[in-house]
Amino acid sequence: MRVLAASIAALTYAATSTTSAFTPSHLNGNAIRSQRSIAGSSATAITTLSSASSHDANPAIAELYKRRSRPEYIPGQISDPDYVRIFDTTLRDGEQSPGATLTSNEKLEIAHNLALLGVDIIEAGFPIASPDDFLGVKQIADQVGRKVFDDGYVPVIAGLSRANTKDIERAWDAVKGALRPRVHTFIATSDIHMKSKLNKTPDEVVEIAVKAVTFAK
């Protein structure tokens, strides 16, 4: 749960420093400092996110849930130049932190809380990594990814995949139940990786990347 607390703190800091949908436009400096202080307490943050009834108990926390309207979600485009689109990797990259291994149910709980925070894109995992990771991503896509909030917000649920057909198909099978599914495909591009790991030239790597994205689309 340390990863969740760190993510909450980071997201709350972002909320008080930008014009993301998290941020009420009327907050003053004292309220902002108060919210940052609250975010620093993992116990308070986790408890608050776990209990909807506690939103009303603390006005500063309640302010975080008063989301402003956000621009229509169009992949690769943001119509409002002042809007910050939040992409959270807690459930995938964050799990690689020492001691941060999560069960599928724990990932689902965190995903629900990320959605409560209003995170635009939730990278739910690496479906090809294991059967359990696949089921975890699918569970998040089928549940969290299908919830429409009162303000029209729906989280994008993403699955990571390497730039090959098998990975992409597995990722798509995991996230396709979401209202807004997304596949993130990647390939190493550093000189040492291309030469020693992939045994490919830069042009060959570009070709692989183009083919992978074309297939995913």
mmCIF file of C-alpha atoms in Angstrom:
data_model
loop_
_atom_site.group_PDB
_atom_site.id
_atom_site.type_symbol
_atom_site.label_atom_id
_atom_site.label_comp_id
_atom_site.label_asym_id
_atom_site.label_seq_id
_atom_site.Cartn_x
_atom_site.Cartn_y
_atom_site.Cartn_z
ATOM 1 C CA MET A 1 0.000 0.000 0.000
ATOM 2 C CA ARG A 2 3.058 2.288 0.153
ATOM 3 C CA VAL A 3 2.828 2.603 -3.635
ATOM 4 C CA LEU A 4 -0.803 3.729 -3.402
ATOM 5 C CA ALA A 5 0.042 6.317 -0.783
ATOM 6 C CA ALA A 6 2.902 7.672 -2.877
ATOM 7 C CA SER A 7 0.666 7.824 -5.930
ATOM 8 C CA ILE A 8 -2.048 9.644 -4.010
ATOM 9 C CA ALA A 9 0.460 12.168 -2.720
ATOM 10 C CA ALA A 10 1.868 12.760 -6.192
ATOM 11 C CA LEU A 11 -1.557 13.116 -7.760
ATOM 12 C CA THR A 12 -2.734 15.470 -5.039
ATOM 13 C CA TYR A 13 0.370 17.600 -5.523
ATOM 14 C CA ALA A 14 -0.335 17.692 -9.258
ATOM 15 C CA ALA A 15 -3.934 18.606 -8.539
ATOM 16 C CA THR A 16 -2.957 21.609 -6.483
ATOM 17 C CA SER A 17 -0.305 22.781 -8.952
ATOM 18 C CA THR A 18 -2.145 22.545 -12.308
ATOM 19 C CA THR A 19 -5.502 23.130 -13.932
ATOM 20 C CA SER A 20 -6.256 19.428 -14.144
ATOM 21 C CA ALA A 21 -9.840 18.312 -13.580
ATOM 22 C CA PHE A 22 -8.834 17.600 -9.991
ATOM 23 C CA THR A 23 -8.426 21.241 -9.080
ATOM 24 C CA PRO A 24 -11.281 23.471 -7.918
ATOM 25 C CA SER A 25 -10.609 26.881 -9.458
ATOM 26 C CA HIS A 26 -11.464 28.775 -6.270
ATOM 27 C CA LEU A 27 -8.893 27.153 -3.944
ATOM 28 C CA ASN A 28 -6.705 29.619 -2.069
ATOM 29 C CA GLY A 29 -3.120 29.136 -0.867
ATOM 30 C CA ASN A 30 -4.108 27.957 2.604
ATOM 31 C CA ALA A 31 -6.392 25.272 1.229
ATOM 32 C CA ILE A 32 -3.676 24.117 -1.166
ATOM 33 C CA ARG A 33 -1.125 23.815 1.627
ATOM 34 C CA SER A 34 -3.686 21.964 3.724
ATOM 35 C CA GLN A 35 -4.330 19.467 0.934
ATOM 36 C CA ARG A 36 -0.637 18.834 0.430
ATOM 37 C CA SER A 37 -0.311 18.165 4.137
ATOM 38 C CA ILE A 38 -3.197 15.726 3.991
ATOM 39 C CA ALA A 39 -1.648 13.930 1.019
ATOM 40 C CA GLY A 40 1.489 13.349 3.063
ATOM 41 C CA SER A 41 -0.380 11.087 5.460
ATOM 42 C CA SER A 42 -0.759 7.685 3.827
ATOM 43 C CA ALA A 43 -3.167 6.430 6.478
ATOM 44 C CA THR A 44 -5.492 9.395 6.028
ATOM 45 C CA ALA A 45 -5.353 9.220 2.231
ATOM 46 C CA ILE A 46 -6.021 5.502 2.014
ATOM 47 C CA THR A 47 -8.802 5.599 4.590
ATOM 48 C CA THR A 48 -10.458 8.498 2.807
ATOM 49 C CA LEU A 49 -10.371 6.794 -0.568
ATOM 50 C CA SER A 50 -11.682 3.550 0.899
ATOM 51 C CA SER A 51 -14.760 5.150 2.444
ATOM 52 C CA ALA A 52 -17.057 7.375 0.431
ATOM 53 C CA SER A 53 -18.748 8.575 3.613
ATOM 54 C CA SER A 54 -15.502 10.148 4.814
ATOM 55 C CA HIS A 55 -15.476 12.639 1.929
ATOM 56 C CA ASP A 56 -17.876 14.865 3.825
ATOM 57 C CA ALA A 57 -15.938 14.552 7.088
ATOM 58 C CA ASN A 58 -13.008 16.661 5.924
ATOM 59 C CA PRO A 59 -13.791 19.708 3.745
ATOM 60 C CA ALA A 60 -10.255 19.826 2.323
ATOM 61 C CA ILE A 61 -10.504 16.209 1.135
ATOM 62 C CA ALA A 62 -14.011 16.800 -0.180
ATOM 63 C CA GLU A 63 -12.668 19.622 -2.357
ATOM 64 C CA LEU A 64 -10.512 17.105 -4.239
ATOM 65 C CA TYR A 65 -13.620 15.283 -5.407
ATOM 66 C CA LYS A 66 -15.281 18.365 -6.891
ATOM 67 C CA ARG A 67 -13.984 17.725 -10.386
ATOM 68 C CA ARG A 68 -14.338 20.414 -13.015
ATOM 69 C CA SER A 69 -15.523 19.493 -16.484
ATOM 70 C CA ARG A 70 -12.711 18.132 -18.628
ATOM 71 C CA PRO A 71 -12.164 18.254 -22.396
ATOM 72 C CA GLU A 72 -13.587 15.393 -24.411
ATOM 73 C CA TYR A 73 -11.205 12.429 -24.411
ATOM 74 C CA ILE A 74 -9.632 12.065 -27.845
ATOM 75 C CA PRO A 75 -6.452 9.930 -27.963
ATOM 76 C CA GLY A 76 -3.423 12.074 -28.714
ATOM 77 C CA GLN A 77 -5.369 15.334 -28.531
ATOM 78 C CA ILE A 78 -6.314 17.771 -25.744
ATOM 79 C CA SER A 79 -8.519 20.650 -26.803
ATOM 80 C CA ASP A 80 -7.817 22.689 -23.647
ATOM 81 C CA PRO A 81 -4.139 23.818 -23.600
ATOM 82 C CA ASP A 82 -4.325 24.296 -19.810
ATOM 83 C CA TYR A 83 -5.552 20.773 -19.107
ATOM 84 C CA VAL A 84 -3.115 18.165 -17.748
ATOM 85 C CA ARG A 85 -4.019 14.600 -18.679
ATOM 86 C CA ILE A 86 -2.955 12.230 -15.893
ATOM 87 C CA PHE A 87 -1.421 8.867 -16.858
ATOM 88 C CA ASP A 88 -0.868 6.592 -13.845
ATOM 89 C CA THR A 89 1.460 3.564 -13.858
ATOM 90 C CA THR A 90 1.086 2.526 -10.212
ATOM 91 C CA LEU A 91 -0.404 -0.855 -11.119
ATOM 92 C CA ARG A 92 2.280 -1.742 -13.642
ATOM 93 C CA ASP A 93 5.542 0.181 -13.255
ATOM 94 C CA GLY A 94 4.846 0.941 -9.597
ATOM 95 C CA GLU A 95 4.512 -2.745 -8.786
ATOM 96 C CA GLN A 96 8.139 -3.257 -9.772
ATOM 97 C CA SER A 97 9.220 -1.374 -6.647
ATOM 98 C CA PRO A 98 10.779 -3.612 -3.950
ATOM 99 C CA GLY A 99 8.103 -5.143 -1.733
ATOM 100 C CA ALA A 100 5.231 -3.786 -3.810
ATOM 101 C CA THR A 101 3.844 -7.034 -5.234
ATOM 102 C CA LEU A 102 0.050 -6.806 -5.436
ATOM 103 C CA THR A 103 -2.716 -9.376 -5.762
ATOM 104 C CA SER A 104 -5.413 -8.998 -8.391
ATOM 105 C CA ASN A 105 -7.915 -7.876 -5.769
ATOM 106 C CA GLU A 106 -5.495 -5.301 -4.379
ATOM 107 C CA LYS A 107 -4.954 -3.944 -7.891
ATOM 108 C CA LEU A 108 -8.704 -3.706 -8.384
ATOM 109 C CA GLU A 109 -9.087 -1.765 -5.129
ATOM 110 C CA ILE A 110 -6.332 0.666 -6.128
ATOM 111 C CA ALA A 111 -7.847 1.066 -9.599
ATOM 112 C CA HIS A 112 -11.207 1.996 -8.063
ATOM 113 C CA ASN A 113 -9.456 4.631 -5.952
ATOM 114 C CA LEU A 114 -7.518 6.005 -8.923
ATOM 115 C CA ALA A 115 -10.839 6.375 -10.715
ATOM 116 C CA LEU A 116 -12.245 8.236 -7.691
ATOM 117 C CA LEU A 117 -9.298 10.603 -7.989
ATOM 118 C CA GLY A 118 -10.214 11.198 -11.629
ATOM 119 C CA VAL A 119 -7.079 9.732 -13.228
ATOM 120 C CA ASP A 120 -7.512 9.952 -17.002
ATOM 121 C CA ILE A 121 -5.538 6.849 -17.969
ATOM 122 C CA ILE A 122 -4.860 3.854 -15.707
ATOM 123 C CA GLU A 123 -2.170 1.475 -16.919
ATOM 124 C CA ALA A 124 -3.528 -1.677 -15.309
ATOM 125 C CA GLY A 125 -0.669 -4.082 -16.006
ATOM 126 C CA PHE A 126 1.297 -6.216 -18.438
ATOM 127 C CA PRO A 127 -1.203 -8.915 -19.496
ATOM 128 C CA ILE A 128 1.311 -11.217 -21.223
ATOM 129 C CA ALA A 129 3.481 -11.391 -18.083
ATOM 130 C CA SER A 130 1.380 -14.036 -16.337
ATOM 131 C CA PRO A 131 -2.148 -15.484 -16.208
ATOM 132 C CA ASP A 132 -2.748 -13.622 -12.944
ATOM 133 C CA ASP A 133 -1.646 -10.308 -14.447
ATOM 134 C CA PHE A 134 -3.942 -10.902 -17.413
ATOM 135 C CA LEU A 135 -6.891 -11.600 -15.113
ATOM 136 C CA GLY A 136 -6.034 -8.567 -12.985
ATOM 137 C CA VAL A 137 -6.053 -6.236 -15.988
ATOM 138 C CA LYS A 138 -9.231 -7.812 -17.348
ATOM 139 C CA GLN A 139 -10.982 -7.438 -14.008
ATOM 140 C CA ILE A 140 -10.082 -3.745 -13.858
ATOM 141 C CA ALA A 141 -11.203 -3.190 -17.457
ATOM 142 C CA ASP A 142 -14.504 -4.998 -16.928
ATOM 143 C CA GLN A 143 -15.344 -3.213 -13.670
ATOM 144 C CA VAL A 144 -13.507 0.087 -13.249
ATOM 145 C CA GLY A 145 -13.324 0.669 -16.991
ATOM 146 C CA ARG A 146 -17.077 0.442 -17.414
ATOM 147 C CA LYS A 147 -18.096 2.883 -14.683
ATOM 148 C CA VAL A 148 -19.412 6.237 -15.877
ATOM 149 C CA PHE A 149 -19.228 8.943 -13.205
ATOM 150 C CA ASP A 150 -21.840 11.658 -12.764
ATOM 151 C CA ASP A 151 -19.637 14.210 -14.543
ATOM 152 C CA GLY A 152 -19.284 11.902 -17.554
ATOM 153 C CA TYR A 153 -15.765 10.812 -16.640
ATOM 154 C CA VAL A 154 -14.747 7.297 -17.687
ATOM 155 C CA PRO A 155 -11.183 6.109 -17.027
ATOM 156 C CA VAL A 156 -9.129 4.817 -19.926
ATOM 157 C CA ILE A 157 -7.786 1.348 -19.066
ATOM 158 C CA ALA A 158 -4.461 0.497 -20.692
ATOM 159 C CA GLY A 159 -2.496 -2.715 -20.993
ATOM 160 C CA LEU A 160 1.223 -2.813 -21.789
ATOM 161 C CA SER A 161 2.637 -4.971 -24.567
ATOM 162 C CA ARG A 162 5.892 -5.487 -26.393
ATOM 163 C CA ALA A 163 5.944 -4.743 -30.103
ATOM 164 C CA ASN A 164 4.837 -8.151 -31.306
ATOM 165 C CA THR A 165 1.539 -9.674 -32.383
ATOM 166 C CA LYS A 166 1.214 -12.132 -29.493
ATOM 167 C CA ASP A 167 1.679 -9.467 -26.827
ATOM 168 C CA ILE A 168 -0.681 -7.014 -28.500
ATOM 169 C CA GLU A 169 -3.434 -9.623 -28.887
ATOM 170 C CA ARG A 170 -3.089 -10.610 -25.228
ATOM 171 C CA ALA A 171 -3.220 -6.980 -24.095
ATOM 172 C CA TRP A 172 -6.293 -6.306 -26.220
ATOM 173 C CA ASP A 173 -8.099 -9.374 -24.860
ATOM 174 C CA ALA A 174 -7.486 -8.033 -21.351
ATOM 175 C CA VAL A 175 -8.642 -4.430 -21.870
ATOM 176 C CA LYS A 176 -11.349 -4.756 -24.531
ATOM 177 C CA GLY A 177 -14.114 -4.908 -21.899
ATOM 178 C CA ALA A 178 -13.462 -1.283 -20.906
ATOM 179 C CA LEU A 179 -15.492 1.525 -22.430
ATOM 180 C CA ARG A 180 -12.188 3.198 -23.308
ATOM 181 C CA PRO A 181 -9.599 0.452 -23.835
ATOM 182 C CA ARG A 182 -6.005 1.220 -24.775
ATOM 183 C CA VAL A 183 -2.939 -0.815 -25.708
ATOM 184 C CA HIS A 184 0.532 0.564 -24.961
ATOM 185 C CA THR A 185 3.121 -1.125 -27.114
ATOM 186 C CA PHE A 186 6.850 -0.491 -26.727
ATOM 187 C CA ILE A 187 10.265 -1.472 -28.026
ATOM 188 C CA ALA A 188 13.767 -0.680 -26.770
ATOM 189 C CA THR A 189 15.517 2.110 -28.680
ATOM 190 C CA SER A 190 18.780 2.746 -26.842
ATOM 191 C CA ASP A 191 21.962 1.859 -28.733
ATOM 192 C CA ILE A 192 22.950 -0.855 -26.261
ATOM 193 C CA HIS A 193 19.507 -2.472 -26.335
ATOM 194 C CA MET A 194 19.230 -2.430 -30.105
ATOM 195 C CA LYS A 195 22.714 -3.872 -30.531
ATOM 196 C CA SER A 196 22.993 -6.336 -27.642
ATOM 197 C CA LYS A 197 19.401 -7.301 -26.858
ATOM 198 C CA LEU A 198 17.440 -6.982 -30.083
ATOM 199 C CA ASN A 199 20.328 -7.423 -32.511
ATOM 200 C CA LYS A 200 18.595 -4.906 -34.784
ATOM 201 C CA THR A 201 19.572 -1.745 -36.587
ATOM 202 C CA PRO A 202 17.716 1.518 -35.827
ATOM 203 C CA ASP A 203 15.845 1.256 -39.123
ATOM 204 C CA GLU A 204 14.754 -2.290 -38.319
ATOM 205 C CA VAL A 205 13.523 -1.187 -34.896
ATOM 206 C CA VAL A 206 11.486 1.618 -36.460
ATOM 207 C CA GLU A 207 9.976 -0.879 -38.904
ATOM 208 C CA ILE A 208 9.009 -3.221 -36.042
ATOM 209 C CA ALA A 209 7.423 -0.337 -34.138
ATOM 210 C CA VAL A 210 5.397 0.806 -37.144
ATOM 211 C CA LYS A 211 4.156 -2.735 -37.807
ATOM 212 C CA ALA A 212 3.176 -3.181 -34.161
ATOM 213 C CA VAL A 213 1.207 0.060 -33.981
ATOM 214 C CA THR A 214 -0.452 -0.668 -37.339
ATOM 215 C CA PHE A 215 -1.496 -4.115 -36.113
ATOM 216 C CA ALA A 216 -2.804 -2.719 -32.814
ATOM 217 C CA LYS A 217 -4.932 -0.140 -34.618
#
